[in-house]
């Protein structure tokens, strides 16, 4: 096992940071969209469904490129929203978070939706007739009973985030110590003549993190099952 | 309680179009499945929106399509007991019971937690999860949970249909005890005439999305006598039996009724079909039926080609049915004297 330099440690930490922040930031939105798709009838529901699921079928590079066009200095959001506020996203770790969040979002929404669809509608009706408003019902009935779906969605997104490559490299670049995550570092080592051992070592780290994440998911699942 | 409803709602081929004003504390909604009873429950509670119409409870407007009034379900104070208990699986029995109680305005809380727990006999279950309760226990918790939210009106949507007969009559006792102790007006929805007669005084008869009639449970039972294969069911609340030759003798109408069902219970509800009463003009010398009651005809009514004969025996009342020809031969008219022969095995204990 080769000795990691600070660049590799930074890549590992950054991967964890990007995946964690992307998951946490997406969770309220993912929950909101899943709630709308499960419980509300509105015009444009199909359009929202398609938009949310689009990243699942699009090549990540395409998503990265669209984000670059939107968030860059000439882009609509970049020019009118970010620049006046003095925010620069492109080629920072925050851009990696956004790319990761967009790519993982459909996985998160799907899992939470599955969880919500498993909640008996009658329980929600009972809560309402017992005096709980819709927000109260979400907090005291829907969230506790769809916890398994929420946990699964978060874990899926986190795991997907650790592996995010295509969108990230376009929108955040591959700057060691700044935006270089594990997959980007592996890519760099794999394309340099004597980087094989380092690439392999980082692969091993990737496998280890993934195993830990999956074990954590299993543990959470069992705890929730026991609480039920 | 006064409830005024005029509502229309269509889904596909089915349309609900009801209009009624009903007053009372124990109201029944009777009709076959598919007659729109459960839809009515959802509309009253605000769980579904009518296409148009009006709902007014005790003078307060809950829904009016003309001025877009639509009080949300959590503010209507209309509680529902469904056919299945629908307990919150992630809460304990106590957590379930207190869910509505905690959310009710303190000024509206009329029901004391401890007295409800005592009436429904839930004290030993409070700390338990809801997964290990029996069917009857679950339904008791569901009833308690709704009652504790201090609703102005309780909707019971076939609350007994999922229970077997024994359990059904246990839950009926709890329902009656709770409604008597806490005096919450209710709408009892059922397709069972027997449940209707035990639980309700006035009845709205529903059929194919319409309320066809508003009547008393007694009149409803009489009008259906001639159409029903079991006739009119006489309900007799009898108590303190004594043993006689392997049968139970219960005091009733100034005499005694001999019943072959064993009498272990201090108090029982028995049913007796109008078809199981034989009317005789003169006292026979001997008869195999163990009950021969000396009665006076206090009234007659017609139902589906049959004649219902209301018999007074002391302070007891029974309804027997005969065909028209028999009524003529017996010379039945108000005030005439008849003997009613009933086999001891014709009585069936409910529950």
Coordinates of C-alpha atoms in Angstrom, one line a residue:
Chain A
X1 CA 0.0 0.0 0.0
X2 CA 1.6 3.3 -1.0
X3 CA 1.7 6.1 1.4
X4 CA -1.0 8.7 0.8
X5 CA 0.1 12.3 0.5
X6 CA -2.0 15.2 1.7
X7 CA -3.6 15.4 -1.8
X8 CA -5.1 11.9 -1.5
X9 CA -6.3 12.5 2.1
X10 CA -7.9 15.7 0.9
X11 CA -9.6 13.8 -2.0
X12 CA -11.0 11.3 0.4
X13 CA -12.2 13.9 2.9
X14 CA -13.6 16.0 0.0
X15 CA -15.5 13.0 -1.4
X16 CA -17.1 12.4 2.0
X17 CA -17.8 16.1 2.5
X18 CA -19.4 16.5 -0.9
X19 CA -21.5 13.4 -0.6
X20 CA -22.6 14.3 2.9
X21 CA -23.5 18.0 2.1
X22 CA -25.2 17.0 -1.1
X23 CA -27.3 14.4 0.8
X24 CA -28.2 16.8 3.6
X25 CA -29.0 19.7 1.3
X26 CA -31.2 17.5 -1.0
X27 CA -33.1 15.8 1.8
X28 CA -35.7 18.5 2.4
X29 CA -36.2 19.1 -1.3
X30 CA -36.3 15.3 -2.0
X31 CA -38.9 14.9 0.8
X32 CA -40.9 17.8 -0.6
X33 CA -41.0 16.5 -4.1
X34 CA -41.8 13.0 -2.9
X35 CA -44.7 14.4 -0.8
X36 CA -46.1 16.4 -3.8
X37 CA -45.8 13.4 -6.1
X38 CA -47.4 11.0 -3.6
X39 CA -50.2 13.1 -2.0
X40 CA -51.0 16.0 -4.2
X41 CA -52.8 16.3 -7.5
X42 CA -51.8 19.3 -9.5
X43 CA -51.2 20.4 -13.1
X44 CA -47.8 19.7 -14.4
X45 CA -47.3 16.6 -12.2
X46 CA -46.1 14.5 -15.1
X47 CA -43.7 17.3 -16.1
X48 CA -42.3 17.4 -12.6
X49 CA -41.9 13.7 -12.6
X50 CA -40.0 13.7 -15.9
X51 CA -37.8 16.6 -14.8
X52 CA -36.9 14.9 -11.5
X53 CA -36.1 11.6 -13.2
X54 CA -34.2 13.1 -16.1
X55 CA -30.8 12.9 -14.4
X56 CA -31.3 9.1 -14.1
X57 CA -31.2 8.7 -17.9
X58 CA -29.1 11.6 -19.0
X59 CA -25.3 11.1 -19.2
X60 CA -23.8 12.8 -16.2
X61 CA -21.5 14.8 -18.5
X62 CA -24.6 16.3 -20.1
X63 CA -25.9 17.4 -16.6
X64 CA -22.5 18.8 -15.8
X65 CA -22.5 20.8 -19.0
X66 CA -26.1 22.1 -18.5
X67 CA -25.1 23.2 -14.9
X68 CA -22.0 24.9 -16.3
X69 CA -24.1 26.8 -18.8
X70 CA -26.6 27.8 -16.1
X71 CA -24.3 28.6 -13.2
X72 CA -21.3 30.0 -15.2
X73 CA -20.6 33.7 -15.5
X74 CA -22.5 33.9 -18.7
X75 CA -25.3 31.6 -17.5
X76 CA -28.8 32.7 -16.5
X77 CA -28.5 31.9 -12.8
X78 CA -24.8 32.8 -12.7
X79 CA -25.3 36.2 -14.2
X80 CA -28.6 37.3 -12.6
X81 CA -28.5 35.6 -9.2
X82 CA -25.0 34.5 -8.2
X83 CA -22.9 37.4 -9.5
X84 CA -25.0 40.2 -7.8
X85 CA -24.7 38.3 -4.5
X86 CA -20.9 37.8 -5.0
X87 CA -21.2 34.0 -5.2
X88 CA -18.9 32.0 -7.4
X89 CA -19.7 28.3 -7.7
X90 CA -18.0 27.0 -10.8
X91 CA -14.8 25.2 -10.1
X92 CA -15.4 25.2 -6.3
X93 CA -16.3 22.2 -4.1
X94 CA -19.9 23.7 -3.9
X95 CA -20.3 23.1 -7.6
X96 CA -19.3 19.4 -6.9
X97 CA -22.1 19.4 -4.3
X98 CA -24.6 20.7 -6.8
X99 CA -23.6 18.3 -9.5
X100 CA -23.8 15.4 -7.0
X101 CA -27.2 16.6 -5.7
X102 CA -28.7 16.8 -9.1
X103 CA -27.4 13.4 -10.2
X104 CA -28.5 11.6 -7.0
X105 CA -31.8 13.4 -6.6
X106 CA -34.0 11.0 -8.6
X107 CA -32.7 8.1 -6.5
X108 CA -33.5 9.9 -3.3
X109 CA -37.0 10.9 -4.5
X110 CA -37.8 7.4 -5.7
X111 CA -36.9 5.8 -2.3
X112 CA -38.8 8.4 -0.3
X113 CA -41.8 8.0 -2.5
X114 CA -41.8 4.2 -2.1
X115 CA -41.7 4.8 1.7
X116 CA -44.6 7.2 1.5
X117 CA -46.7 5.0 -0.7
X118 CA -46.4 2.3 2.0
X119 CA -48.1 4.6 4.5
X120 CA -51.8 3.7 4.8
X121 CA -53.9 6.6 3.6
X122 CA -56.4 5.9 6.3
X123 CA -53.7 6.6 9.0
X124 CA -53.3 10.1 7.5
X125 CA -57.1 10.6 7.4
X126 CA -57.4 9.4 11.0
X127 CA -54.7 11.9 12.1
X128 CA -56.5 14.7 10.3
X129 CA -59.9 13.9 11.9
X130 CA -58.1 13.8 15.3
X131 CA -57.1 17.4 14.9
X132 CA -53.7 17.3 13.3
X133 CA -53.1 19.8 10.5
X134 CA -51.3 18.7 7.4
X135 CA -47.8 19.8 8.7
X136 CA -48.5 18.1 12.0
X137 CA -49.5 15.0 10.1
X138 CA -46.3 15.0 8.1
X139 CA -44.2 15.3 11.2
X140 CA -46.0 12.8 13.4
X141 CA -47.3 10.2 10.9
X142 CA -45.8 10.4 7.5
X143 CA -42.1 11.0 8.4
X144 CA -42.0 8.3 11.2
X145 CA -43.8 5.8 8.9
X146 CA -41.7 6.5 5.8
X147 CA -38.4 6.6 7.7
X148 CA -37.2 3.5 6.0
X149 CA -37.6 5.1 2.6
X150 CA -36.0 8.3 3.8
X151 CA -33.0 6.3 5.1
X152 CA -32.7 4.3 2.0
X153 CA -32.9 7.4 -0.2
X154 CA -30.3 9.2 1.8
X155 CA -27.9 6.2 1.7
X156 CA -28.4 5.7 -2.0
X157 CA -27.7 9.4 -2.7
X158 CA -24.7 9.4 -0.5
X159 CA -23.3 6.3 -2.2
X160 CA -24.1 7.7 -5.6
X161 CA -22.4 10.9 -4.5
X162 CA -19.2 9.1 -3.6
X163 CA -19.0 7.8 -7.2
X164 CA -20.0 11.0 -9.0
X165 CA -17.6 11.7 -11.8
X166 CA -19.0 13.0 -15.1
X167 CA -21.0 16.0 -13.9
X168 CA -18.4 17.0 -11.3
X169 CA -15.4 17.1 -13.6
X170 CA -17.3 19.4 -16.0
X171 CA -18.7 21.8 -13.5
X172 CA -16.1 21.7 -10.7
X173 CA -13.0 20.7 -12.6
X174 CA -10.3 18.4 -11.2
X175 CA -8.2 20.6 -9.0
X176 CA -6.2 18.7 -6.4
X177 CA -7.0 19.8 -2.9
X178 CA -9.9 21.9 -4.1
X179 CA -12.4 19.9 -6.2
X180 CA -10.6 16.6 -6.6
X181 CA -12.7 13.8 -5.2
X182 CA -11.7 10.1 -5.1
X183 CA -13.1 9.2 -8.5
X184 CA -11.3 12.3 -10.1
X185 CA -8.0 11.4 -8.3
X186 CA -8.3 7.8 -9.5
X187 CA -8.9 9.0 -13.1
X188 CA -5.8 11.2 -12.8
X189 CA -3.6 8.5 -11.5
X190 CA -4.9 6.0 -13.9
X191 CA -4.0 8.2 -16.8
X192 CA -0.5 9.0 -15.6
X193 CA 2.3 6.4 -16.4
X194 CA 3.2 5.3 -12.9
X195 CA 0.0 6.0 -11.0
X196 CA -1.4 2.4 -11.0
X197 CA -0.6 1.6 -7.4
X198 CA -2.0 4.9 -6.1
X199 CA -5.2 4.4 -8.3
X200 CA -5.6 0.9 -6.9
X201 CA -5.1 2.1 -3.3
X202 CA -7.8 4.8 -3.8
X203 CA -10.1 2.1 -5.3
X204 CA -9.6 0.1 -2.1
X205 CA -10.6 3.1 0.0
X206 CA -13.7 3.5 -2.2
X207 CA -14.6 -0.1 -1.7
X208 CA -14.1 0.3 2.1
X209 CA -16.3 3.4 2.3
X210 CA -19.0 1.7 0.2
X211 CA -19.1 -1.4 2.4
X212 CA -19.3 0.8 5.6
X213 CA -22.2 2.8 4.0
X214 CA -24.1 -0.4 3.1
X215 CA -23.5 -1.8 6.6
X216 CA -24.8 1.4 8.1
X217 CA -27.9 1.2 5.8
X218 CA -28.6 -2.3 7.0
X219 CA -28.1 -1.3 10.6
X220 CA -30.5 1.6 10.2
X221 CA -33.0 -0.6 8.5
X222 CA -33.0 -3.1 11.3
X223 CA -33.4 -0.4 13.9
X224 CA -36.4 1.1 12.1
X225 CA -37.9 -2.3 11.6
X226 CA -37.5 -3.0 15.4
X227 CA -39.1 0.4 16.3
X228 CA -42.1 -0.5 14.1
Chain B
X1 CA -77.3 17.5 17.7
X2 CA -78.7 18.8 14.4
X3 CA -77.1 18.0 11.1
X4 CA -78.2 19.5 7.9
X5 CA -76.7 18.0 4.7
X6 CA -77.4 18.6 1.0
X7 CA -74.6 17.3 -1.1
X8 CA -73.7 16.0 -4.5
X9 CA -70.7 14.1 -5.5
X10 CA -70.1 12.0 -8.6
X11 CA -67.3 9.6 -9.4
X12 CA -67.6 7.8 -12.7
X13 CA -70.9 6.0 -12.9
X14 CA -71.7 6.5 -9.2
X15 CA -73.4 9.6 -8.0
X16 CA -74.2 10.6 -4.4
X17 CA -77.1 13.0 -4.0
X18 CA -78.3 13.4 -0.5
X19 CA -80.4 15.9 1.3
X20 CA -81.6 15.6 4.9
X21 CA -81.8 17.3 8.3
X22 CA -81.5 15.0 11.2
X23 CA -81.8 15.7 14.9
X24 CA -81.0 13.4 17.8
X25 CA -78.1 11.7 19.6
X26 CA -78.2 8.2 18.2
X27 CA -78.6 8.3 14.5
X28 CA -78.2 5.4 12.1
X29 CA -77.4 5.3 8.4
X30 CA -78.6 2.1 7.0
X31 CA -78.1 0.7 3.6
X32 CA -76.4 -2.1 1.5
X33 CA -72.8 -1.8 0.5
X34 CA -72.3 0.5 -2.4
X35 CA -75.2 2.8 -1.3
X36 CA -72.7 5.6 -0.6
X37 CA -72.6 5.4 3.2
X38 CA -68.8 5.6 3.4
X39 CA -68.6 8.4 0.9
X40 CA -71.1 10.3 3.0
X41 CA -68.8 9.8 6.0
X42 CA -65.7 11.1 4.1
X43 CA -67.6 14.1 2.9
X44 CA -69.0 14.9 6.4
X45 CA -65.5 14.6 7.9
X46 CA -63.9 16.7 5.2
X47 CA -61.7 13.9 3.9
X48 CA -63.2 14.3 0.4
X49 CA -64.7 17.4 -1.3
X50 CA -68.3 17.3 -2.6
X51 CA -69.0 18.7 -6.1
X52 CA -71.4 21.1 -4.5
X53 CA -73.7 21.5 -1.6
X54 CA -73.8 22.4 2.1
X55 CA -73.0 20.8 5.5
X56 CA -74.2 22.4 8.7
X57 CA -73.6 21.0 12.1
X58 CA -75.4 22.5 15.1
X59 CA -75.9 25.7 13.2
X60 CA -72.2 26.0 12.2
X61 CA -71.4 25.9 8.5
X62 CA -68.8 23.3 7.7
X63 CA -69.0 23.3 4.0
X64 CA -70.8 25.5 1.5
X65 CA -69.9 25.4 -2.2
X66 CA -71.6 28.8 -2.8
X67 CA -69.3 30.9 -0.7
X68 CA -66.3 28.4 -0.8
X69 CA -66.6 27.6 2.9
X70 CA -64.6 24.4 3.6
X71 CA -63.5 23.9 7.2
X72 CA -60.5 21.5 7.1
X73 CA -61.0 18.1 8.8
X74 CA -58.8 18.9 11.7
X75 CA -61.1 21.8 12.7
X76 CA -64.4 20.1 12.1
X77 CA -64.3 18.1 15.4
X78 CA -65.9 15.2 13.7
X79 CA -64.4 11.9 14.8
X80 CA -64.4 8.7 12.8
X81 CA -64.3 5.1 14.0
X82 CA -63.6 3.0 10.9
X83 CA -64.2 -0.7 10.2
X84 CA -60.6 -1.4 10.9
X85 CA -58.8 0.3 13.9
X86 CA -56.0 2.0 11.9
X87 CA -53.9 2.5 15.0
X88 CA -50.6 4.4 14.6
X89 CA -48.1 1.5 14.5
X90 CA -45.2 3.7 15.7
X91 CA -47.0 4.7 18.9
X92 CA -47.9 2.9 22.1
X93 CA -51.6 2.4 23.1
X94 CA -51.3 5.5 25.3
X95 CA -49.7 7.4 22.5
X96 CA -52.5 6.5 20.2
X97 CA -55.2 7.4 22.8
X98 CA -53.7 10.8 23.5
X99 CA -53.1 11.7 19.9
X100 CA -56.4 13.6 19.4
X101 CA -56.6 14.6 23.1
X102 CA -53.4 16.6 22.9
X103 CA -54.6 18.3 19.8
X104 CA -58.0 19.3 21.1
X105 CA -58.5 22.8 22.6
X106 CA -58.5 22.5 26.4
X107 CA -61.9 24.3 26.5
X108 CA -63.4 21.5 24.4
X109 CA -62.0 18.6 26.4
X110 CA -65.0 17.0 28.0
X111 CA -63.6 13.5 28.5
X112 CA -61.3 12.6 31.2
X113 CA -58.5 10.2 30.2
X114 CA -58.8 8.0 33.3
X115 CA -62.6 7.6 33.1
X116 CA -62.3 6.6 29.4
X117 CA -59.6 4.1 30.1
X118 CA -61.9 2.6 32.8
X119 CA -65.0 2.5 30.6
X120 CA -63.1 0.8 27.8
X121 CA -61.0 -1.3 30.2
X122 CA -57.7 -0.3 28.6
X123 CA -55.7 0.3 31.8
X124 CA -53.6 -2.9 31.5
X125 CA -52.8 -2.1 27.8
X126 CA -51.5 1.5 28.1
X127 CA -47.8 0.9 27.9
X128 CA -48.1 -1.8 25.2
X129 CA -47.3 -1.4 21.5
X130 CA -50.2 -1.8 19.2
X131 CA -48.9 -4.9 17.3
X132 CA -49.6 -7.4 20.0
X133 CA -53.2 -6.5 20.7
X134 CA -56.1 -8.7 19.8
X135 CA -58.7 -7.5 17.2
X136 CA -61.2 -6.4 19.9
X137 CA -58.5 -4.6 21.9
X138 CA -57.4 -2.7 18.9
X139 CA -60.9 -1.6 18.1
X140 CA -61.4 -0.5 21.7
X141 CA -58.2 1.6 21.5
X142 CA -59.5 3.1 18.2
X143 CA -62.8 4.0 19.8
X144 CA -61.1 5.5 22.8
X145 CA -58.7 7.5 20.7
X146 CA -61.6 9.1 18.8
X147 CA -63.8 9.7 21.9
X148 CA -60.8 11.4 23.7
X149 CA -60.5 13.9 20.9
X150 CA -63.9 15.3 22.2
X151 CA -65.6 15.4 18.9
X152 CA -69.0 17.1 18.4
X153 CA -70.1 14.3 16.3
X154 CA -68.8 10.7 16.1
X155 CA -69.1 8.9 12.7
X156 CA -68.9 5.1 13.2
X157 CA -68.4 3.6 9.7
X158 CA -69.2 -0.1 10.0
X159 CA -67.1 -0.4 13.2
X160 CA -68.3 -3.9 13.9
X161 CA -68.2 -5.5 10.4
X162 CA -64.7 -6.8 10.7
X163 CA -65.4 -8.5 14.0
X164 CA -66.8 -12.0 14.6
X165 CA -70.1 -12.3 16.4
X166 CA -68.8 -12.8 19.9
X167 CA -66.5 -9.9 19.6
X168 CA -69.1 -7.8 17.9
X169 CA -71.4 -7.8 20.9
X170 CA -68.6 -7.1 23.3
X171 CA -67.6 -4.1 21.3
X172 CA -71.3 -3.0 21.1
X173 CA -71.4 -3.0 24.9
X174 CA -68.3 -0.8 25.0
X175 CA -69.7 1.5 22.4
X176 CA -72.9 1.8 24.3
X177 CA -71.1 2.4 27.6
X178 CA -68.8 5.0 26.0
X179 CA -71.7 6.8 24.3
X180 CA -73.8 6.8 27.5
X181 CA -70.9 7.9 29.7
X182 CA -69.7 10.7 27.5
X183 CA -72.8 11.7 25.6
X184 CA -71.3 12.2 22.2
X185 CA -73.9 12.3 19.4
X186 CA -73.1 9.8 16.7
X187 CA -74.0 8.6 13.3
X188 CA -73.8 4.8 13.2
X189 CA -73.3 3.5 9.7
X190 CA -74.1 -0.1 9.0
X191 CA -75.7 -2.6 6.7
X192 CA -76.9 -4.7 9.6
X193 CA -80.4 -4.0 10.7
X194 CA -79.7 -5.8 14.0
X195 CA -76.7 -3.4 14.8
X196 CA -78.9 -0.5 13.8
X197 CA -81.6 -1.5 16.2
X198 CA -79.2 -1.8 19.1
X199 CA -77.2 1.4 18.3
X200 CA -79.6 3.9 16.8
X201 CA -83.0 5.5 17.5
X202 CA -83.5 7.3 14.2
X203 CA -82.4 5.9 10.9
X204 CA -81.5 7.4 7.5
X205 CA -82.1 4.6 4.9
X206 CA -79.6 4.9 2.1
X207 CA -79.9 3.3 -1.3
X208 CA -77.9 3.9 -4.5
X209 CA -76.4 7.2 -3.4
X210 CA -79.7 8.6 -2.1
X211 CA -81.2 8.9 1.4
X212 CA -84.6 7.4 0.7
X213 CA -86.3 7.8 4.0
X214 CA -85.8 9.0 7.5
X215 CA -87.6 6.8 10.1
X216 CA -87.2 5.1 13.4
X217 CA -85.3 1.9 13.8
X218 CA -88.5 0.2 14.9
X219 CA -90.5 1.3 11.8
X220 CA -87.6 0.3 9.6
X221 CA -87.5 -3.2 11.2
X222 CA -91.2 -3.6 10.7
X223 CA -91.2 -2.4 7.1
X224 CA -88.6 -5.0 6.3
X225 CA -90.3 -7.9 8.1
X226 CA -92.1 -9.3 5.1
X227 CA -89.1 -9.0 2.8
X228 CA -86.5 -10.4 5.1
X229 CA -85.9 -14.2 5.3
X230 CA -85.5 -13.9 9.1
X231 CA -88.6 -11.8 9.6
X232 CA -88.8 -9.2 12.4
X233 CA -86.2 -9.8 15.1
X234 CA -87.6 -9.3 18.6
X235 CA -84.8 -8.2 20.9
X236 CA -85.2 -9.2 24.5
X237 CA -82.9 -8.0 27.3
X238 CA -83.3 -10.6 30.0
X239 CA -81.6 -10.9 33.3
X240 CA -81.1 -13.2 36.4
X241 CA -82.1 -16.6 35.1
X242 CA -83.0 -19.5 37.3
X243 CA -82.4 -23.1 36.2
X244 CA -85.4 -25.2 35.4
X245 CA -85.0 -28.8 33.9
X246 CA -81.8 -27.9 32.1
X247 CA -83.3 -24.7 30.7
X248 CA -83.1 -21.1 31.9
X249 CA -86.2 -19.3 33.1
X250 CA -86.2 -15.5 32.8
X251 CA -88.7 -13.1 34.2
X252 CA -90.5 -11.3 31.4
X253 CA -93.8 -9.5 30.9
X254 CA -95.2 -10.7 34.3
X255 CA -94.5 -14.3 33.4
X256 CA -91.5 -16.4 32.7
X257 CA -89.8 -17.3 29.5
X258 CA -88.1 -20.7 29.2
X259 CA -85.0 -20.6 27.1
X260 CA -82.8 -23.6 26.2
X261 CA -79.6 -21.5 26.0
X262 CA -77.6 -21.9 29.2
X263 CA -77.8 -19.1 31.6
X264 CA -74.3 -18.4 32.9
X265 CA -74.5 -14.7 32.2
X266 CA -76.4 -12.5 34.7
X267 CA -77.7 -10.4 31.8
X268 CA -78.2 -11.4 28.1
X269 CA -79.6 -10.0 24.9
X270 CA -81.7 -12.6 23.1
X271 CA -83.2 -12.5 19.6
X272 CA -86.4 -14.1 18.6
X273 CA -87.7 -14.1 15.0
X274 CA -91.3 -13.2 14.4
X275 CA -91.5 -16.4 12.3
X276 CA -90.8 -18.5 15.4
X277 CA -94.0 -17.4 17.2
X278 CA -97.1 -19.5 16.6
X279 CA -100.4 -17.8 17.3
X280 CA -103.3 -19.9 18.6
X281 CA -106.9 -18.8 19.3
X282 CA -107.7 -21.1 22.2
X283 CA -105.6 -22.5 24.9
X284 CA -104.5 -26.0 23.8
X285 CA -104.6 -29.0 26.3
X286 CA -100.9 -29.8 25.7
X287 CA -98.2 -28.4 23.5
X288 CA -94.5 -29.2 22.9
X289 CA -93.5 -25.5 22.8
X290 CA -92.3 -24.6 26.3
X291 CA -93.7 -21.1 26.2
X292 CA -97.4 -20.4 25.9
X293 CA -98.1 -16.8 26.5
X294 CA -101.5 -15.2 27.1
X295 CA -101.4 -12.1 24.9
X296 CA -103.6 -9.3 23.7
X297 CA -103.2 -7.9 20.2
X298 CA -102.1 -4.3 20.6
X299 CA -101.6 -3.5 17.0
X300 CA -101.1 -4.8 13.5
X301 CA -99.2 -3.7 10.5
X302 CA -98.6 -4.9 6.9
X303 CA -95.2 -5.7 5.5
X304 CA -94.5 -7.4 2.1
X305 CA -97.7 -9.5 2.0
X306 CA -97.5 -10.5 5.7
X307 CA -99.3 -9.2 8.7
X308 CA -97.3 -8.2 11.6
X309 CA -99.1 -8.7 14.9
X310 CA -98.0 -6.7 17.9
X311 CA -98.6 -8.7 21.1
X312 CA -98.8 -7.3 24.6
X313 CA -98.1 -9.8 27.3
X314 CA -98.1 -8.0 30.6
X315 CA -95.6 -5.2 30.1
X316 CA -93.7 -7.3 27.5
X317 CA -94.1 -6.7 23.8
X318 CA -93.5 -9.1 20.9
X319 CA -94.0 -9.0 17.2
X320 CA -95.3 -12.1 15.4
X321 CA -96.0 -12.5 11.7
X322 CA -98.7 -14.4 10.0
X323 CA -100.0 -14.6 6.4
X324 CA -103.1 -12.7 5.5
X325 CA -105.3 -15.8 5.5
X326 CA -104.2 -16.8 9.0
X327 CA -104.9 -13.3 10.2
X328 CA -108.5 -13.6 9.0
X329 CA -109.0 -17.1 10.4
X330 CA -107.7 -16.0 13.8
X331 CA -109.9 -12.9 13.7
X332 CA -107.0 -10.7 14.6
X333 CA -107.9 -7.2 15.6
X334 CA -106.7 -4.8 18.2
X335 CA -107.8 -6.0 21.6
X336 CA -108.3 -9.7 20.6
X337 CA -106.9 -12.4 22.9
X338 CA -104.4 -14.9 21.5
X339 CA -101.9 -17.5 22.8
X340 CA -98.4 -17.3 21.5
X341 CA -96.5 -20.5 21.5
X342 CA -92.7 -20.3 21.3
X343 CA -90.2 -23.1 21.5
X344 CA -87.5 -22.7 24.2
X345 CA -84.9 -23.3 21.4
X346 CA -86.2 -20.4 19.3
X347 CA -84.3 -17.8 21.4
X348 CA -80.8 -17.1 20.4
X349 CA -78.3 -15.3 22.7
X350 CA -76.5 -12.5 20.9
X351 CA -72.8 -12.3 21.8

